[in-house]
Short mmCIF file of C-alpha atoms and ligand atoms in Angstrom, two decimals:
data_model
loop_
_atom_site.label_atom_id
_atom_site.label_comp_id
_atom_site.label_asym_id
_atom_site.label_seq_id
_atom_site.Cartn_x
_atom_site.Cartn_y
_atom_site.Cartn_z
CA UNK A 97 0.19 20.20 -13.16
CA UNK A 98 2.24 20.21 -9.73
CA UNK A 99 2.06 16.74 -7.92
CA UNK A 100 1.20 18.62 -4.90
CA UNK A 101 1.88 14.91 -2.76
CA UNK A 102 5.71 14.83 -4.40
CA UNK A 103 6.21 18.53 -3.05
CA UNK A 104 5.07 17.54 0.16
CA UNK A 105 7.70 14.80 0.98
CA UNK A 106 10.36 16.88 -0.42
CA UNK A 107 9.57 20.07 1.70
CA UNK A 108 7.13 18.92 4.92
CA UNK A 109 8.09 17.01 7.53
CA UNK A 110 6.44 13.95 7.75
CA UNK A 111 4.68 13.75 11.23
CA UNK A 112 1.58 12.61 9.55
CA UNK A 113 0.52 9.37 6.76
CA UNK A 114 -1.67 11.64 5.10
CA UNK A 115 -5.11 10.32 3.25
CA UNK A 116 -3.65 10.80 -0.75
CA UNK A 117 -5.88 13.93 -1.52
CA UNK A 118 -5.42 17.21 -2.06
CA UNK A 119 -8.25 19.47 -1.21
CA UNK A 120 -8.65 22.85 -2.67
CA UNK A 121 -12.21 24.32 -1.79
CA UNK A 122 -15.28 23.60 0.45
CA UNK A 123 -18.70 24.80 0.90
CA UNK A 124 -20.90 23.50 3.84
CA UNK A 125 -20.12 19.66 4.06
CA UNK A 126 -18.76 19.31 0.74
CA UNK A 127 -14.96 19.50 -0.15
CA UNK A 128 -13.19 19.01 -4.04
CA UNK A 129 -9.90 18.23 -4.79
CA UNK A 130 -7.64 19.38 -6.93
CA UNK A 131 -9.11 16.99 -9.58
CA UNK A 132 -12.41 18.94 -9.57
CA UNK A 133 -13.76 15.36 -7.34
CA UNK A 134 -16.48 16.34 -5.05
CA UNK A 135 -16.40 14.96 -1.24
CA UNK A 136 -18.93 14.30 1.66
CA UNK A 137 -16.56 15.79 4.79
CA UNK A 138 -17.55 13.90 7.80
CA UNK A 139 -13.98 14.28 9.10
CA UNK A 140 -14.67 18.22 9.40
CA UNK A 141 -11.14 18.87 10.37
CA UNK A 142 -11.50 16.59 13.15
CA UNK A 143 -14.62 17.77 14.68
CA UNK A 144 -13.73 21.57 13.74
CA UNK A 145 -15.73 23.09 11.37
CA UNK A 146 -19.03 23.10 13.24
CA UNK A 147 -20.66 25.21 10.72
CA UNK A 148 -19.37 23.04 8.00
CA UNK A 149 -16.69 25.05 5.55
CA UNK A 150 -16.54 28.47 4.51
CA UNK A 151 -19.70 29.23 6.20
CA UNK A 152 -20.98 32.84 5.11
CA UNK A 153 -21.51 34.06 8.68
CA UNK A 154 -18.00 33.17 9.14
CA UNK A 155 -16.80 34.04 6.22
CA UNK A 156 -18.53 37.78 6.23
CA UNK A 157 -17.02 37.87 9.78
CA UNK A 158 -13.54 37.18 8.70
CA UNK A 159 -13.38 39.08 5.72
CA UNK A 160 -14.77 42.44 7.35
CA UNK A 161 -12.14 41.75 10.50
CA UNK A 162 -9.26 41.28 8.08
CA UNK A 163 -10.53 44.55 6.62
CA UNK A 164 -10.66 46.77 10.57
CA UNK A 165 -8.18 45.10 12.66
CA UNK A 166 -6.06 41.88 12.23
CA UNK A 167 -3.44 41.53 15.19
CA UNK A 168 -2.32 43.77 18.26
CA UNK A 169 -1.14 43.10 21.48
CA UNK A 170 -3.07 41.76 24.23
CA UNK A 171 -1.70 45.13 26.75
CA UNK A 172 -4.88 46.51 24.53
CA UNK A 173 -8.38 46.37 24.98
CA UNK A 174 -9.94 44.69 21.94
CA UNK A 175 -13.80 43.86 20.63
CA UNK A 176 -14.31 41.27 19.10
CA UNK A 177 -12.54 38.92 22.36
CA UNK A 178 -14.92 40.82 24.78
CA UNK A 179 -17.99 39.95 22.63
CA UNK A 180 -16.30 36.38 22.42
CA UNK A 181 -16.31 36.16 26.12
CA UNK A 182 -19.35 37.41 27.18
CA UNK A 183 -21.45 35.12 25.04
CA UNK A 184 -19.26 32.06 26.27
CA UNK A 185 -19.72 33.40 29.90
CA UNK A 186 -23.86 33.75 29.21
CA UNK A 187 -24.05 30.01 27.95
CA UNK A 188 -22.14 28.19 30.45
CA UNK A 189 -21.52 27.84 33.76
CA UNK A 190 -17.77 29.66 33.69
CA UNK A 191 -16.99 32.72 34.82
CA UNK A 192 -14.24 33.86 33.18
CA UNK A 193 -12.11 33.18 29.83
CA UNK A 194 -9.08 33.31 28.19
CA UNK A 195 -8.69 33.00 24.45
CA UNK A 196 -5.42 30.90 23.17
CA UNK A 197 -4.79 29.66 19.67
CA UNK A 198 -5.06 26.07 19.67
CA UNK A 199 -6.38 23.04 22.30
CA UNK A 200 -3.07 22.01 23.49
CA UNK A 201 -1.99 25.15 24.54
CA UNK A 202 -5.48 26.07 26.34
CA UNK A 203 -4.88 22.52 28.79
CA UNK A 204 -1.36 23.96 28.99
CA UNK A 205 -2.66 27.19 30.51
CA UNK A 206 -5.54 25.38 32.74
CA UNK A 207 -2.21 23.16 34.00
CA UNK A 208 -0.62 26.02 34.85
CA UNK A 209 -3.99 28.42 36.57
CA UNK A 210 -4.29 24.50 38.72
CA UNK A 211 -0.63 24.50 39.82
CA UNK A 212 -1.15 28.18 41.19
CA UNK A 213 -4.42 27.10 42.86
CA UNK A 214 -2.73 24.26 44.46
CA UNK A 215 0.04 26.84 45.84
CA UNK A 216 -2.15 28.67 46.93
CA UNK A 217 -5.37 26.08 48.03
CA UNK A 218 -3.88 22.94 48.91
CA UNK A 219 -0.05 23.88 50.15
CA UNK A 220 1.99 23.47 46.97
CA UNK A 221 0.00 20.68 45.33
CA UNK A 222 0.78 20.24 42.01
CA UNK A 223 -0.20 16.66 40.62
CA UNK A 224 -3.15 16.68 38.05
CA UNK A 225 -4.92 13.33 37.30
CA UNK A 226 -5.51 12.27 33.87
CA UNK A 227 -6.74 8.96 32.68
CA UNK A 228 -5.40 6.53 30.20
CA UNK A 229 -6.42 6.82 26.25
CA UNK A 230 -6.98 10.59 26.64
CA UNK A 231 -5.86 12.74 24.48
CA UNK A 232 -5.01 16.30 25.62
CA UNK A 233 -2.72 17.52 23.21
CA UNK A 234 0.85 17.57 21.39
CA UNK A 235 2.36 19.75 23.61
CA UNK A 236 5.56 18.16 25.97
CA UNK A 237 2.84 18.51 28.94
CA UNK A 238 -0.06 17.27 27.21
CA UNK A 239 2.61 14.02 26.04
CA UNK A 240 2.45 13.66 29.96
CA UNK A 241 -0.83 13.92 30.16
CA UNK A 242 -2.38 12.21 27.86
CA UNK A 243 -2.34 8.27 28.72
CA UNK A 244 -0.75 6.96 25.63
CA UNK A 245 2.00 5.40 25.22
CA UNK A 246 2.81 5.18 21.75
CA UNK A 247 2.50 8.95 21.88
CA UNK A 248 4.89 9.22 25.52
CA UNK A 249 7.22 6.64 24.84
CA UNK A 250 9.36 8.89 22.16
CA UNK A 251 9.94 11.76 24.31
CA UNK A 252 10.97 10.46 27.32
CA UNK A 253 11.43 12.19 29.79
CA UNK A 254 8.18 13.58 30.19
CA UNK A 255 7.76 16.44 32.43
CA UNK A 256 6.74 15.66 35.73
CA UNK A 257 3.52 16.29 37.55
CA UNK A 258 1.00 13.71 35.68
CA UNK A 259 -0.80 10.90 36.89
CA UNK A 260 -2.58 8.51 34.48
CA UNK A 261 -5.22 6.10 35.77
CA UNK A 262 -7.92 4.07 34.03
CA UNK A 263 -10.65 6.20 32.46
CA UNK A 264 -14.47 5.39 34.04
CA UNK A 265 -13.21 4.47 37.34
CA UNK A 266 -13.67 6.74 39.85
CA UNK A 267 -11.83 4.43 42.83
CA UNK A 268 -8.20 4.49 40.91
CA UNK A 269 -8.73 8.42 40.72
CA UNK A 270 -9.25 7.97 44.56
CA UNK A 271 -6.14 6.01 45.09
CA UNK A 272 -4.28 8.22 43.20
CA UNK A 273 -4.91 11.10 45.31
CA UNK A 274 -2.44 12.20 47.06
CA UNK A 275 -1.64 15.68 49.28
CA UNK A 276 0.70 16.39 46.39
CA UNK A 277 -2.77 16.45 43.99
CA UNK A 278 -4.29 19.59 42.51
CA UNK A 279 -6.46 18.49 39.74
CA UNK A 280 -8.22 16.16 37.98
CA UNK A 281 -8.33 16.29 33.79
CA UNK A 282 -10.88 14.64 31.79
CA UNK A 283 -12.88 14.24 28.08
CA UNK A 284 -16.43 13.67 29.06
CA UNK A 285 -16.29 11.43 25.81
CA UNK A 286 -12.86 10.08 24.50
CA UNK A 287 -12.81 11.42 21.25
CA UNK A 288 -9.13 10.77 19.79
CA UNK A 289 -9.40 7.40 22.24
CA UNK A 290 -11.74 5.57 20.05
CA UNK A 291 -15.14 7.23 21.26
CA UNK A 292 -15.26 6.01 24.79
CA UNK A 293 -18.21 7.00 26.78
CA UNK A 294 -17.80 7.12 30.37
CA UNK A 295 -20.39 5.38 32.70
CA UNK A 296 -23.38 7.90 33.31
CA UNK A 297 -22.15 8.29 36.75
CA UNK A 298 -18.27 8.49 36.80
CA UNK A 299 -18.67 12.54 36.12
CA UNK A 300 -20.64 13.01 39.18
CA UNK A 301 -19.02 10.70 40.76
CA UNK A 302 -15.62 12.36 40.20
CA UNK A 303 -17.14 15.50 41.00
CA UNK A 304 -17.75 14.33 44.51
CA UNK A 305 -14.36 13.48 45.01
CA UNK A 306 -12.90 16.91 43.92
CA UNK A 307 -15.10 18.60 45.65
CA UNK A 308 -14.92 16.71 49.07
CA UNK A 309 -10.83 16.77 48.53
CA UNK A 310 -11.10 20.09 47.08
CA UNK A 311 -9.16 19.56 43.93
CA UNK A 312 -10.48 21.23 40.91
CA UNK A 313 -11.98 19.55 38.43
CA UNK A 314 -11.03 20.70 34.88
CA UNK A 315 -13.11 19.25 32.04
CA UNK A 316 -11.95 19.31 28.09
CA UNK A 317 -14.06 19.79 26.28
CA UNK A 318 -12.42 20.63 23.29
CA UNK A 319 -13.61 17.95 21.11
CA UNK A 320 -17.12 17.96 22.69
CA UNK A 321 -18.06 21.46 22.87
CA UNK A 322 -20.06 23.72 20.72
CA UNK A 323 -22.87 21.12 20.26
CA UNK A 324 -20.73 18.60 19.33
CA UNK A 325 -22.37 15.80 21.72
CA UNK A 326 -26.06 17.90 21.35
CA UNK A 327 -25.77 20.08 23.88
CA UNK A 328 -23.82 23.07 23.76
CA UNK A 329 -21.39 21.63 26.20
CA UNK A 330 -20.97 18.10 27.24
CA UNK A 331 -20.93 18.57 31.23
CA UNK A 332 -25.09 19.49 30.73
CA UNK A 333 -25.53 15.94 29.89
CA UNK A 334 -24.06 14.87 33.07
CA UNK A 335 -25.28 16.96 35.83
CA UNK A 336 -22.19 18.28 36.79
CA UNK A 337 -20.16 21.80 36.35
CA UNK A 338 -16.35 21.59 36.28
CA UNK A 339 -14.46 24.17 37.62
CA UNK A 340 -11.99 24.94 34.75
CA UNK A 341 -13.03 24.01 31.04
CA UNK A 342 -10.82 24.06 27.82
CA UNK A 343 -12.34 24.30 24.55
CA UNK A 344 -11.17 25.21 20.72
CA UNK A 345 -12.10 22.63 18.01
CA UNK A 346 -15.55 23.57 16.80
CA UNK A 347 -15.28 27.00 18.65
CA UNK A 348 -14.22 29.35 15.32
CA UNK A 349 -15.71 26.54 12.90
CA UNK A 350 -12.05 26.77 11.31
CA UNK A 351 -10.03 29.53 12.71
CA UNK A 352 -7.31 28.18 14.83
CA UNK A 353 -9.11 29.59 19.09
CA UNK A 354 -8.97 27.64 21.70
CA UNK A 355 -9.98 29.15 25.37
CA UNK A 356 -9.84 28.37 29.39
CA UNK A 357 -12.87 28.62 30.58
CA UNK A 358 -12.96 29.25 34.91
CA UNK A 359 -15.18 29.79 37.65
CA UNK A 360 -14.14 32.59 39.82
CA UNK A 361 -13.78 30.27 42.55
CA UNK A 362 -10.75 29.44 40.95
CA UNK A 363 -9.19 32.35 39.33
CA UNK A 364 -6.10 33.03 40.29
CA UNK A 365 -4.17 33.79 37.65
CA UNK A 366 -2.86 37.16 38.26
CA UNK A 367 -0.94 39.33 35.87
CA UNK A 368 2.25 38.17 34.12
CA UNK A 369 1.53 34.67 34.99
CA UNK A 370 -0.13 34.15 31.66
CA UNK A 371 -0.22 35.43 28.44
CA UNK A 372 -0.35 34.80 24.41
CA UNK A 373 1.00 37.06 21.34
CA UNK A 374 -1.34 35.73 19.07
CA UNK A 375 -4.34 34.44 21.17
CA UNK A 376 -7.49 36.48 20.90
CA UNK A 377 -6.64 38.44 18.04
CA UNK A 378 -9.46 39.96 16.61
CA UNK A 379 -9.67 38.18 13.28
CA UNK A 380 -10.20 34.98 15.00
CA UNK A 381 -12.17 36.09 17.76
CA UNK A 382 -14.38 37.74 14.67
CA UNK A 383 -15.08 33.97 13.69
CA UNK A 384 -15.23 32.56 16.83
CA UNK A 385 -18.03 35.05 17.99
CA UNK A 386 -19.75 35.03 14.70
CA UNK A 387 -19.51 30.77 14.79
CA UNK A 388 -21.00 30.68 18.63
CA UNK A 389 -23.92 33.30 17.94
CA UNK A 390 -25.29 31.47 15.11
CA UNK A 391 -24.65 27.90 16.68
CA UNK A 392 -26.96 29.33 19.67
CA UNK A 393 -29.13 31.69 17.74
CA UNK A 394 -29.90 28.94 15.43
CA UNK A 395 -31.11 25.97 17.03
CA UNK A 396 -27.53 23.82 15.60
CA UNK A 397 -27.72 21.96 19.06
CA UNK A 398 -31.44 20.95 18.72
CA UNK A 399 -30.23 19.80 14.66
CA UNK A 400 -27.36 17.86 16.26
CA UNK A 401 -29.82 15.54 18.42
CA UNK A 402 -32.10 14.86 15.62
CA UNK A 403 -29.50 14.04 12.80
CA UNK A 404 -27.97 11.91 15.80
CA UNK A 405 -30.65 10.10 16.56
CA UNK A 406 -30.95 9.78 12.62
CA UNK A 407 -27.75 8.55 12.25
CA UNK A 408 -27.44 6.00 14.58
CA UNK A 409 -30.74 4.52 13.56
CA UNK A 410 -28.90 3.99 9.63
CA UNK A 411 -25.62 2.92 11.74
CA UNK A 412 -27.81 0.31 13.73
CA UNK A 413 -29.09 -0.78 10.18
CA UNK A 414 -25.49 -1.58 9.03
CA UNK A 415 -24.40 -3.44 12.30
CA UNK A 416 -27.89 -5.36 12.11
CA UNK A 417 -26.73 -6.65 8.36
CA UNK A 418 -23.12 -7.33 8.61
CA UNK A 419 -22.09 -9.25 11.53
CA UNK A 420 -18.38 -7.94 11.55
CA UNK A 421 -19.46 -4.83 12.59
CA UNK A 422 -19.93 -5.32 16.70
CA UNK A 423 -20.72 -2.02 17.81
CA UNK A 424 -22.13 1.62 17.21
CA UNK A 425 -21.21 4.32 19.73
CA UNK A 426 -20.91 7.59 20.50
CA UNK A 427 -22.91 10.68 21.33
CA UNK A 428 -24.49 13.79 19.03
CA UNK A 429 -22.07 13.57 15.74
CA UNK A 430 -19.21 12.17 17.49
CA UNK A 431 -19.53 8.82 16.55
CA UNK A 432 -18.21 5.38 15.98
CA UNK A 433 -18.89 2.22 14.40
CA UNK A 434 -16.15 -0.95 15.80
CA UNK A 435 -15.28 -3.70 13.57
CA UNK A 436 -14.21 -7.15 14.53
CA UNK A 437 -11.73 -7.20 12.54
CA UNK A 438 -8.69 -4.38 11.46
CA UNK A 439 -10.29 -3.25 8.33
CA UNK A 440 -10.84 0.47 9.11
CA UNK A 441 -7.86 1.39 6.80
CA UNK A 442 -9.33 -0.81 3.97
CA UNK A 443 -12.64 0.89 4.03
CA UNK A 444 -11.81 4.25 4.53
CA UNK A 445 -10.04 3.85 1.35
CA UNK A 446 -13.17 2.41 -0.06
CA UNK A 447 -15.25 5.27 1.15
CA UNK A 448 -12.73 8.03 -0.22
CA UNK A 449 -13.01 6.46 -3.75
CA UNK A 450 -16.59 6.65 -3.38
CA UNK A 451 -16.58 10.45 -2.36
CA UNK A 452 -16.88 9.96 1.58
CA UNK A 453 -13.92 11.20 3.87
CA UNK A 454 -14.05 9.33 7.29
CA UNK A 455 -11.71 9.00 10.18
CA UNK A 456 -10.15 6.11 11.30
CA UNK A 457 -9.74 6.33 14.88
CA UNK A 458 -8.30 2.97 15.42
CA UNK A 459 -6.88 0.01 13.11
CA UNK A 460 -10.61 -1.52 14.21
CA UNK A 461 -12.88 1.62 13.87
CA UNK A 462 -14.30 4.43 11.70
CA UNK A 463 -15.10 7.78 13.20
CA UNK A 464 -17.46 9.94 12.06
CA UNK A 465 -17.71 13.72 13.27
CA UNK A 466 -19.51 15.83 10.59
CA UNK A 467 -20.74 19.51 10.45
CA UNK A 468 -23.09 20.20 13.08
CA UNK A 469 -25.34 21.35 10.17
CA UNK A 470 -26.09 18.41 8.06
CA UNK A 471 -29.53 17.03 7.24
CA UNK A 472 -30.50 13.53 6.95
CA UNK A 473 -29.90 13.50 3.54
CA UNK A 474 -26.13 13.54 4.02
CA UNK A 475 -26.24 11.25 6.55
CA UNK A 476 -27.97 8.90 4.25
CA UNK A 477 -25.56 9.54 1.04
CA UNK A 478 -23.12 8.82 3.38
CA UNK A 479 -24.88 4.97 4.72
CA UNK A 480 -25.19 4.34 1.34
CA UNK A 481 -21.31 4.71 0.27
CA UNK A 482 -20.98 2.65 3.81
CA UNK A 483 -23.05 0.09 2.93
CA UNK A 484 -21.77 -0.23 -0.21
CA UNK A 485 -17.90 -0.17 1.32
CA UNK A 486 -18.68 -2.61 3.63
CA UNK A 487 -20.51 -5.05 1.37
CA UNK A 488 -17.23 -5.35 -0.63
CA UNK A 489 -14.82 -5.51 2.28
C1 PLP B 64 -7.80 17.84 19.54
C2 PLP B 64 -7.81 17.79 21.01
C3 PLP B 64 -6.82 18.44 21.77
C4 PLP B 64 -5.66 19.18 21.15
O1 PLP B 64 -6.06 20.30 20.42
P1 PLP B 64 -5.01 20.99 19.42
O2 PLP B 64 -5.75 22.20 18.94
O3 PLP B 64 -4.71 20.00 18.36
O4 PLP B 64 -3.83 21.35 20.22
C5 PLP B 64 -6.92 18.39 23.15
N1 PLP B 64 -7.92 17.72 23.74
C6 PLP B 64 -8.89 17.09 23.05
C7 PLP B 64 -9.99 16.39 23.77
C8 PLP B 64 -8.86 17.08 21.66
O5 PLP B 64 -9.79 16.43 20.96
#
């Protein structure tokens, strides 16, 4: 049989300590390996497939796509990204969208539509705001913008134009504002940052500020959307509506979409000032569209809240019996349980031998971020390995 791991470090470049397995196949929140071993996924390609895999719906939708119309070129009108749009335009607060094929490059092109409202709002204003332990992205730009060191301090020099303050503290975004500032960027949860929930407040409060210095206030929410914190998007849950809005994760429940998302207030991205070969083809615009309809046509949000609530009750249970674990956080299925101690590597071993895949989000604490469509009877199969991991670490 081919050691599928040896061909890998003799042929892929290793920008990533992969987890030793090799998957194969998935169905719903199950994956197998090329062993035939069955897996509970509640990695989900970090937070991605929001249907859980191979969903039929998506599935159908891809395979009848890949059958009518795969790829042209955006100078033509095409379906399946005008259905995409108009349901993303019905259930949110945005005006106006443009389809690219990955997160990164969606905060890249919301960077770029805020630098052209700042020359033409705010006199050449270019800064955007950003706070520390975000994570926007791979990108050279996103580098710059997301407050990380270990993930800037490689590339120097960063390109310029980025300002990174403390997260859930609206006064440092207010010192930081200068006339040079266009924007502010911000997760309304810290995903990739270790789960970090913001004060109740700070959106609101940070909504203030843009508006009152008129900088535009672009949320990601391309970990959080799609019903990933049990709402369709995260900005519901804070009374606020941002003025530009990335998104792609859960948004094709596989496919590789991402999209801007922009209130006409601040469109101004005219023609030849943006653009994509690939993004919004119709094959993954098929997926996208067919993932969003059935996450809204089917209640998934409503199932999010209640497995939540679920889940963090059994969570609760394991902090309550072992007293290294100090904390369980997190919103919807985005969550996080912390450790005292640096033992998420150790137990996310554990759980994989025991058929659970888990993330590690920091040397100190497990992530979990499972279909949006799992019952309580995963969740609990997946406690139980827990429990069981954590009794023996
Ligand atoms: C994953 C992520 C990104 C980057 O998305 P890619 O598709 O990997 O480029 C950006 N922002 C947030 C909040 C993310 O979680």
């Amino acid at each position: 049989m081919t050691n599928w791991q040896e061909m890998e470090s003799k042929y892929f470049m290793h920008t990533v300590n992969r987890v030793p397995v090799t998957l194969v196949k998935g169905e719903g929140a199950r994956v197998w390996d090329d062993n035939g071993r069955e897996y509970l996924d509640f990695v989900a390609g970090w937070a991605v497939n929001s249907l859980g895999h191979c969903h039929p719906v998506v599935a159908k939708a891809l395979a009848e796509q890949a059958h009518t119309l795969i790829q042209v070129s955006n100078q033509f009108y095409t379906i399946p990204q005008l259905q995409l749009a108009e349901i993303l335009v019905q259930h949110s607060c945005l005006d106006k969208v443009f389809i690219s094929n990955s997160g990164a490059e969606a905060n890249e092109g919301a960077v770029k539509l805020a630098r052209r409202y700042g020359s033409h709002h705010r006199d050449g204003a270019y800064e955007i705001i950003s706070a520390m332990g975000s994570f926007h992205g791979r990108t050279l730009g996103m580098v710059a913008a997301s407050g990380q060191a270990k993930h800037q301090q490689p590339f120097l020099p960063l390109p310029a134009g980025f300002v990174n303050v403390d997260y859930n503290d609206i006064d440092v975004i207010k010192a930081a504002t200068t006339d040079k500032t266009c924007a502010v960027i911000l997760e309304p949860l810290q995903g990739e940052g270790g789960v970090n929930l913001p004060d109740d407040d700070y959106l609101a409060k940070v909504r203030e500020w843009c508006n009152e210095k008129g900088l535009l206030l672009i949320l990601d929410e391309i970990q959080t959307g799609f019903g990933r914190l049990g709402s369709l998007f995260a900005y519901e849950q804070h009374g606020v509506e941002p003025d530009v809005m990335t998104l792609a994760k859960g948004m094709g429940s596989g496919v590789p979409i991402g999209a801007i998302m922009v209130k006409d207030s601040a469109n101004v991205l005219v023609p030849g000032e943006h653009g994509s070969t690939f993004g919004g083809n119709p094959l993954v615009c098929a997926a996208a569209y067919a993932t969003v309809k059935y996450i809204i046509e089917n209640n998934v949000v409503e199932n999010v809240e209640k497995v939540s609530q679920y889940f963090v009750g059994r969570l609760e249970e394991l902090k309550n019996k072992y007293n290294f674990v100090t904390e369980v956080r997190g919103r919807g299925l985005l969550l996080a349980i912390e450790f005292d101690r640096e033992i998420a590597d150790d137990a996310l071993k554990a759980c994989l031998k025991n058929g659970l895949l888990v993330n590690r989000v920091k040397p100190s604490a497990l992530r979990f971020m499972p279909p949006l469509i799992i019952g309580s009877a995963e969740v609990d199969e997946a406690v139980n390995i827990l429990d069981k991991v954590l009794a023996a670490v």
